[in-house]
Amino acid sequence: MSLAVLVEQFLRLHAEFHPVDATFMGLDGHDGRLPPADTEALEREHSMLSRLAQEAGRLPAGSSSAERLELKMLRAQVHVAIRELQHRPRFHNPTWYTGETAFGIISLLLPSDPPRHPDSLRQRLEAIPGFLASAQSWLGQRAIPRDWVRRARLECGAIVRLLEQGLRLHPLWSEALEPPIRSALASVRQFTANLEHHPEANPASGEEYLEFLMREAHGLPFGPQEAERLALEGFEQYQSELEAMAARLDASRGWREQLAALENQHPPLEGVIPTYEFWNQQALEAAEAAGLVTPAREYGLTFQTLPEWARSLAGDLYFLFYRSPPAGRAGSGSPYWVFPPADPLEAYLRGQNLASIKITHVVHHGSIGHHTQNARARASGVRLGQLAGTDCASGIAFLSGGTMIEGWACYVQDLMKEAEGFYTPQEQLMLKHAELRNAAMGLADIRLHRGTWGLEQVRRFYLEAVGMAEGRVWAETTRNSIYPATRLMYWLGTQAIRQLRQAVGGEPRAFHDRLLSFGSLPVGWVAEELHRG
C-alpha cells in the first residue's frame, strides 16, 4: 500500500473519530456529526489505528524530503493517537466533551468559503444529547483533577449562552433550530449537574509519557531532564538580561513597572482597529524591506470586531483572536477578531496598548507570524504538514506541528528586531519578557508533568517569577495540565529555529522561506532535510 493511500486512510480515520477537527480542517462530509463516544469507541479506534501503524511500519523511508517527512508525520501521529488512548484517553476528561460540544457548533458559525450548510448545524445540535449522555457512561464517578471539572463547568456556561443567545444573532439561525436547542440545553444542564461528585485526581501525565511526546510527536533528540535543564538555564539567563535592560532604560524603575507603563500607550477607542491595520502593514513592509521573509500578501487578513453572537462566550472558551483557516476551505483570507470595548473602558484600552498590538497581535499572530506560516503550510508537499497546524476545539490538529507553528511565531517576534526601527527600546523590553515567559512555561510544563511541581506551585511561579497577570494564571495552568508537552514547544521550537539558522547560514529570506515551505512539521525533522542540502 502506498504512502499517499495510507495518509488518506489516516485522515479518514481521524475524521471519523474527530469530526469537529474535520470541520476545522475543511475535510467535508462530517459537519453534521459529533465524535462517537459510545463505550466501544475507544476499542474501535485503537484497533483501526493499530492496523494502520502496522501498514505504515512496512513502508520504506522514501527518496524525497516530502516522502520522508510525510512518513515520519504519519507514524508519529498514529503512535501518539494510540498512546493517548492507552494512557490519557480523552473520554476520561470532561473538558473534551464540553470543548467538542461548543466548537462543534462554533466551527459551523465561523466564516467559511463556501459557507456551511444550515442542515449541518441542526444535525450537530440534535447530536448533543446523545454525546453528553455517553459522557456520563465514561466519566461516572471517575477521579478527575478539580481544575478540569471547573473548566468544564465554565465551558458549559458558555455553551448555554451560545444556545440561548448567540445562535439567535447568527445568520444561520432559523426557527427550525428551536426544538434541538431545547433538547441540547437540557442535556448540557444535566451534564453540568453530574460534574458535582467526582473525587480529585493528579493531573500530571508522568515523566515516561512526557518523554514519549517529546521524542515521538515533537521529534526532539532529548527527553524531559535535558529539556528542564535547558529551560532553567534559559529562564535564568533571560531574567538577568531583563533586569539589565530595565536598568539601562530607567534605573529608577524595575522591569515590571516599566512593562506596566507600556499599557498607557494605547490608541483612542476609535483608533483600535486602524492601529492593528496600520502596524500589520508596517510589519509586512519592514520584513520585506529588510529581506527577512516573504510575507503571505496573496492571502488576506482583515481585522474585524468580534461578532455579536460570540461576545458572551469567548472568554470562557478556547476562542482565538486568529484561527488558522481550514486548508480545504481556505478562501482568500482570514478574519482577525478584535475584542469589542468593555467596562471599565480604561482597562480595555490598556489591554489594547501599542506594544501588545505590535508584538502579540500583528507580528506573532498576523503579518509574518501564524498568518504567513499557515499560508505557506497549505502549499506544502507534505499532506499532513498542510493540516497539522489547524486550530481545532482544544488546540492544533496534530501535536507534531507544534514546534514549527509556535516556534516560528515566537521566533519572528525577535526576528523583527532586524528590521531597524520597527520596535522601540521599551518594546524590546517586552520582547525579552516574552522570552522569559516562554522559557518559564516550558519549565513549568516539564516540572508539572514529571510530578516535581503541583498546580499551585506552577501558579505561584507564574505570578511571582514571571509576572503573569493574575486573571490569566488559572486558565493557563489548567490548560498546561490537560495538554502535556504543549507549552514546552514554544520555547524549544524557537530555540531550534535559531540554532538551525545559525548552522545553515545564508541570506535570511531564502532560509526562512525554505523553512516555511515544508509546512507544520517538527523543526528537528526539517533541519535534517535542510542539512541534506
GROMACS .gro file of N, CA, C and O in nm, residues 422-489:
model
  272
  422PHE      N    1   1.175   4.916   1.381
  422PHE     CA    2   1.037   4.868   1.395
  422PHE      C    3   0.993   4.871   1.541
  422PHE      O    4   0.880   4.909   1.571
  423TYR      N    5   1.081   4.831   1.633
  423TYR     CA    6   1.050   4.832   1.776
  423TYR      C    7   1.118   4.949   1.844
  423TYR      O    8   1.230   4.988   1.808
  424THR      N    9   1.054   5.002   1.947
  424THR     CA   10   1.118   5.098   2.035
  424THR      C   11   1.200   5.021   2.139
  424THR      O   12   1.179   4.901   2.160
  425PRO      N   13   1.293   5.087   2.209
  425PRO     CA   14   1.367   5.018   2.315
  425PRO      C   15   1.276   4.960   2.423
  425PRO      O   16   1.302   4.851   2.478
  426GLN      N   17   1.169   5.031   2.455
  426GLN     CA   18   1.076   4.981   2.557
  426GLN      C   19   1.004   4.856   2.509
  426GLN      O   20   0.978   4.764   2.586
  427GLU      N   21   0.970   4.852   2.380
  427GLU     CA   22   0.905   4.733   2.325
  427GLU      C   23   1.001   4.614   2.324
  427GLU      O   24   0.959   4.499   2.341
  428GLN      N   25   1.129   4.640   2.309
  428GLN     CA   26   1.226   4.531   2.314
  428GLN      C   27   1.237   4.474   2.456
  428GLN      O   28   1.269   4.357   2.475
  429LEU      N   29   1.207   4.556   2.556
  429LEU     CA   30   1.198   4.504   2.692
  429LEU      C   31   1.084   4.404   2.702
  429LEU      O   32   1.097   4.299   2.766
  430MET      N   33   0.971   4.435   2.637
  430MET     CA   34   0.859   4.341   2.636
  430MET      C   35   0.896   4.212   2.562
  430MET      O   36   0.856   4.102   2.603
  431LEU      N   37   0.975   4.223   2.456
  431LEU     CA   38   1.022   4.104   2.386
  431LEU      C   39   1.104   4.015   2.477
  431LEU      O   40   1.091   3.892   2.475
  432LYS      N   41   1.192   4.075   2.555
  432LYS     CA   42   1.274   3.997   2.647
  432LYS      C   43   1.187   3.931   2.753
  432LYS      O   44   1.212   3.815   2.792
  433HIS      N   45   1.083   4.000   2.797
  433HIS     CA   46   0.991   3.938   2.893
  433HIS      C   47   0.917   3.822   2.829
  433HIS      O   48   0.890   3.721   2.895
  434ALA      N   49   0.884   3.833   2.701
  434ALA     CA   50   0.818   3.722   2.631
  434ALA      C   51   0.909   3.600   2.627
  434ALA      O   52   0.863   3.486   2.644
  435GLU      N   53   1.038   3.620   2.607
  435GLU     CA   54   1.133   3.509   2.612
  435GLU      C   55   1.136   3.445   2.750
  435GLU      O   56   1.137   3.322   2.764
  436LEU      N   57   1.141   3.529   2.851
  436LEU     CA   58   1.138   3.480   2.989
  436LEU      C   59   1.013   3.397   3.014
  436LEU      O   60   1.019   3.287   3.070
  437ARG      N   61   0.899   3.449   2.970
  437ARG     CA   62   0.772   3.379   2.991
  437ARG      C   63   0.770   3.243   2.919
  437ARG      O   64   0.726   3.143   2.975
  438ASN      N   65   0.819   3.239   2.796
  438ASN     CA   66   0.817   3.113   2.721
  438ASN      C   67   0.908   3.007   2.784
  438ASN      O   68   0.872   2.890   2.791
  439ALA      N   69   1.026   3.049   2.829
  439ALA     CA   70   1.115   2.955   2.896
  439ALA      C   71   1.051   2.907   3.027
  439ALA      O   72   1.059   2.788   3.062
  440ALA      N   73   0.986   2.999   3.097
  440ALA     CA   74   0.921   2.963   3.224
  440ALA      C   75   0.807   2.865   3.202
  440ALA      O   76   0.789   2.769   3.278
  441MET      N   77   0.729   2.887   3.096
  441MET     CA   78   0.617   2.797   3.069
  441MET      C   79   0.666   2.660   3.027
  441MET      O   80   0.605   2.557   3.061
  442GLY      N   81   0.775   2.656   2.952
  442GLY     CA   82   0.834   2.527   2.918
  442GLY      C   83   0.882   2.454   3.043
  442GLY      O   84   0.859   2.333   3.060
  443LEU      N   85   0.946   2.527   3.132
  443LEU     CA   86   0.993   2.470   3.258
  443LEU      C   87   0.876   2.418   3.341
  443LEU      O   88   0.880   2.307   3.397
  444ALA      N   89   0.768   2.496   3.348
  444ALA     CA   90   0.651   2.456   3.425
  444ALA      C   91   0.584   2.333   3.365
  444ALA      O   92   0.540   2.243   3.438
  445ASP      N   93   0.574   2.328   3.233
  445ASP     CA   94   0.517   2.212   3.164
  445ASP      C   95   0.590   2.085   3.206
  445ASP      O   96   0.530   1.983   3.243
  446ILE      N   97   0.721   2.091   3.203
  446ILE     CA   98   0.803   1.974   3.236
  446ILE      C   99   0.791   1.937   3.383
  446ILE      O  100   0.768   1.821   3.418
  447ARG      N  101   0.804   2.035   3.471
  447ARG     CA  102   0.801   2.005   3.615
  447ARG      C  103   0.664   1.958   3.660
  447ARG      O  104   0.652   1.873   3.749
  448LEU      N  105   0.559   2.013   3.600
  448LEU     CA  106   0.424   1.970   3.636
  448LEU      C  107   0.403   1.824   3.598
  448LEU      O  108   0.356   1.743   3.680
  449HIS      N  109   0.438   1.786   3.476
  449HIS     CA  110   0.408   1.651   3.430
  449HIS      C  111   0.510   1.547   3.475
  449HIS      O  112   0.482   1.428   3.473
  450ARG      N  113   0.628   1.592   3.519
  450ARG     CA  114   0.720   1.500   3.585
  450ARG      C  115   0.679   1.476   3.730
  450ARG      O  116   0.728   1.383   3.794
  451GLY      N  117   0.590   1.561   3.782
  451GLY     CA  118   0.545   1.548   3.919
  451GLY      C  119   0.629   1.625   4.019
  451GLY      O  120   0.609   1.613   4.140
  452THR      N  121   0.722   1.708   3.970
  452THR     CA  122   0.807   1.787   4.059
  452THR      C  123   0.728   1.900   4.124
  452THR      O  124   0.751   1.933   4.241
  453TRP      N  125   0.640   1.963   4.046
  453TRP     CA  126   0.555   2.071   4.095
  453TRP      C  127   0.409   2.031   4.084
  453TRP      O  128   0.369   1.960   3.990
  454GLY      N  129   0.329   2.082   4.177
  454GLY     CA  130   0.185   2.074   4.164
  454GLY      C  131   0.133   2.202   4.098
  454GLY      O  132   0.208   2.298   4.075
  455LEU      N  133   0.005   2.206   4.071
  455LEU     CA  134  -0.053   2.322   4.003
  455LEU      C  135  -0.037   2.450   4.084
  455LEU      O  136  -0.014   2.558   4.027
  456GLU      N  137  -0.049   2.441   4.216
  456GLU     CA  138  -0.036   2.563   4.296
  456GLU      C  139   0.106   2.618   4.290
  456GLU      O  140   0.127   2.740   4.288
  457GLN      N  141   0.205   2.531   4.284
  457GLN     CA  142   0.344   2.578   4.268
  457GLN      C  143   0.364   2.645   4.133
  457GLN      O  144   0.432   2.748   4.122
  458VAL      N  145   0.306   2.587   4.029
  458VAL     CA  146   0.316   2.649   3.896
  458VAL      C  147   0.252   2.787   3.899
  458VAL      O  148   0.306   2.884   3.844
  459ARG      N  149   0.138   2.799   3.964
  459ARG     CA  150   0.067   2.928   3.968
  459ARG      C  151   0.148   3.033   4.043
  459ARG      O  152   0.155   3.148   4.000
  460ARG      N  153   0.208   2.995   4.153
  460ARG     CA  154   0.292   3.090   4.226
  460ARG      C  155   0.411   3.134   4.141
  460ARG      O  156   0.449   3.251   4.140
  461PHE      N  157   0.469   3.039   4.070
  461PHE     CA  158   0.583   3.067   3.982
  461PHE      C  159   0.542   3.166   3.873
  461PHE      O  160   0.613   3.264   3.846
  462TYR      N  161   0.428   3.145   3.811
  462TYR     CA  162   0.381   3.235   3.706
  462TYR      C  163   0.355   3.375   3.761
  462TYR      O  164   0.387   3.476   3.696
  463LEU      N  165   0.299   3.382   3.878
  463LEU     CA  166   0.267   3.511   3.938
  463LEU      C  167   0.393   3.584   3.986
  463LEU      O  168   0.415   3.702   3.955
  464GLU      N  169   0.476   3.513   4.062
  464GLU     CA  170   0.587   3.579   4.133
  464GLU      C  171   0.711   3.595   4.047
  464GLU      O  172   0.777   3.700   4.050
  465ALA      N  173   0.747   3.493   3.970
  465ALA     CA  174   0.871   3.499   3.893
  465ALA      C  175   0.852   3.550   3.752
  465ALA      O  176   0.941   3.613   3.696
  466VAL      N  177   0.735   3.524   3.695
  466VAL     CA  178   0.711   3.561   3.555
  466VAL      C  179   0.634   3.692   3.544
  466VAL      O  180   0.644   3.761   3.443
  467GLY      N  181   0.559   3.726   3.648
  467GLY     CA  182   0.480   3.849   3.642
  467GLY      C  183   0.358   3.836   3.553
  467GLY      O  184   0.310   3.934   3.495
  468MET      N  185   0.304   3.715   3.542
  468MET     CA  186   0.184   3.694   3.461
  468MET      C  187   0.063   3.758   3.529
  468MET      O  188   0.053   3.759   3.651
  469ALA      N  189  -0.026   3.812   3.450
  469ALA     CA  190  -0.146   3.874   3.504
  469ALA      C  191  -0.227   3.771   3.583
  469ALA      O  192  -0.247   3.657   3.536
  470GLU      N  193  -0.273   3.811   3.700
  470GLU     CA  194  -0.342   3.716   3.789
  470GLU      C  195  -0.463   3.654   3.722
  470GLU      O  196  -0.492   3.536   3.739
  471GLY      N  197  -0.535   3.732   3.641
  471GLY     CA  198  -0.655   3.681   3.576
  471GLY      C  199  -0.628   3.574   3.472
  471GLY      O  200  -0.718   3.500   3.432
  472ARG      N  201  -0.504   3.565   3.427
  472ARG     CA  202  -0.469   3.468   3.324
  472ARG      C  203  -0.414   3.337   3.381
  472ARG      O  204  -0.415   3.234   3.314
  473VAL      N  205  -0.367   3.342   3.505
  473VAL     CA  206  -0.288   3.231   3.559
  473VAL      C  207  -0.367   3.101   3.568
  473VAL      O  208  -0.320   2.995   3.528
  474TRP      N  209  -0.489   3.106   3.621
  474TRP     CA  210  -0.564   2.982   3.639
  474TRP      C  211  -0.591   2.914   3.505
  474TRP      O  212  -0.569   2.793   3.489
  475ALA      N  213  -0.640   2.989   3.408
  475ALA     CA  214  -0.672   2.929   3.278
  475ALA      C  215  -0.547   2.871   3.212
  475ALA      O  216  -0.551   2.762   3.153
  476GLU      N  217  -0.436   2.943   3.224
  476GLU     CA  218  -0.312   2.898   3.161
  476GLU      C  219  -0.261   2.769   3.225
  476GLU      O  220  -0.224   2.674   3.156
  477THR      N  221  -0.260   2.764   3.355
  477THR     CA  222  -0.207   2.645   3.422
  477THR      C  223  -0.300   2.525   3.405
  477THR      O  224  -0.253   2.411   3.397
  478THR      N  225  -0.429   2.549   3.402
  478THR     CA  226  -0.523   2.439   3.380
  478THR      C  227  -0.502   2.379   3.242
  478THR      O  228  -0.500   2.257   3.225
  479ARG      N  229  -0.483   2.466   3.145
  479ARG     CA  230  -0.454   2.418   3.009
  479ARG      C  231  -0.321   2.341   3.006
  479ARG      O  232  -0.310   2.239   2.940
  480ASN      N  233  -0.221   2.391   3.077
  480ASN     CA  234  -0.093   2.319   3.089
  480ASN      C  235  -0.116   2.177   3.138
  480ASN      O  236  -0.053   2.082   3.089
  481SER      N  237  -0.203   2.163   3.237
  481SER     CA  238  -0.222   2.031   3.300
  481SER      C  239  -0.296   1.934   3.208
  481SER      O  240  -0.272   1.813   3.213
  482ILE      N  241  -0.384   1.985   3.124
  482ILE     CA  242  -0.463   1.899   3.036
  482ILE      C  243  -0.380   1.850   2.918
  482ILE      O  244  -0.395   1.736   2.874
  483TYR      N  245  -0.290   1.936   2.869
  483TYR     CA  246  -0.218   1.906   2.745
  483TYR      C  247  -0.067   1.904   2.769
  483TYR      O  248   0.001   2.003   2.746
  484PRO      N  249  -0.013   1.791   2.815
  484PRO     CA  250   0.132   1.784   2.839
  484PRO      C  251   0.210   1.802   2.709
  484PRO      O  252   0.161   1.769   2.600
  485ALA      N  253   0.330   1.859   2.723
  485ALA     CA  254   0.424   1.878   2.611
  485ALA      C  255   0.375   1.980   2.508
  485ALA      O  256   0.422   1.982   2.396
  486THR      N  257   0.280   2.066   2.548
  486THR     CA  258   0.237   2.172   2.456
  486THR      C  259   0.307   2.304   2.486
  486THR      O  260   0.353   2.371   2.394
  487ARG      N  261   0.319   2.341   2.613
  487ARG     CA  262   0.383   2.468   2.642
  487ARG      C  263   0.534   2.465   2.616
  487ARG      O  264   0.593   2.567   2.581
  488LEU      N  265   0.594   2.350   2.629
  488LEU     CA  266   0.739   2.344   2.604
  488LEU      C  267   0.773   2.363   2.456
  488LEU      O  268   0.887   2.398   2.422
  489MET      N  269   0.676   2.342   2.366
  489MET     CA  270   0.707   2.351   2.223
  489MET      C  271   0.729   2.496   2.178
  489MET      O  272   0.793   2.519   2.075
   0.00000   0.00000   0.00000
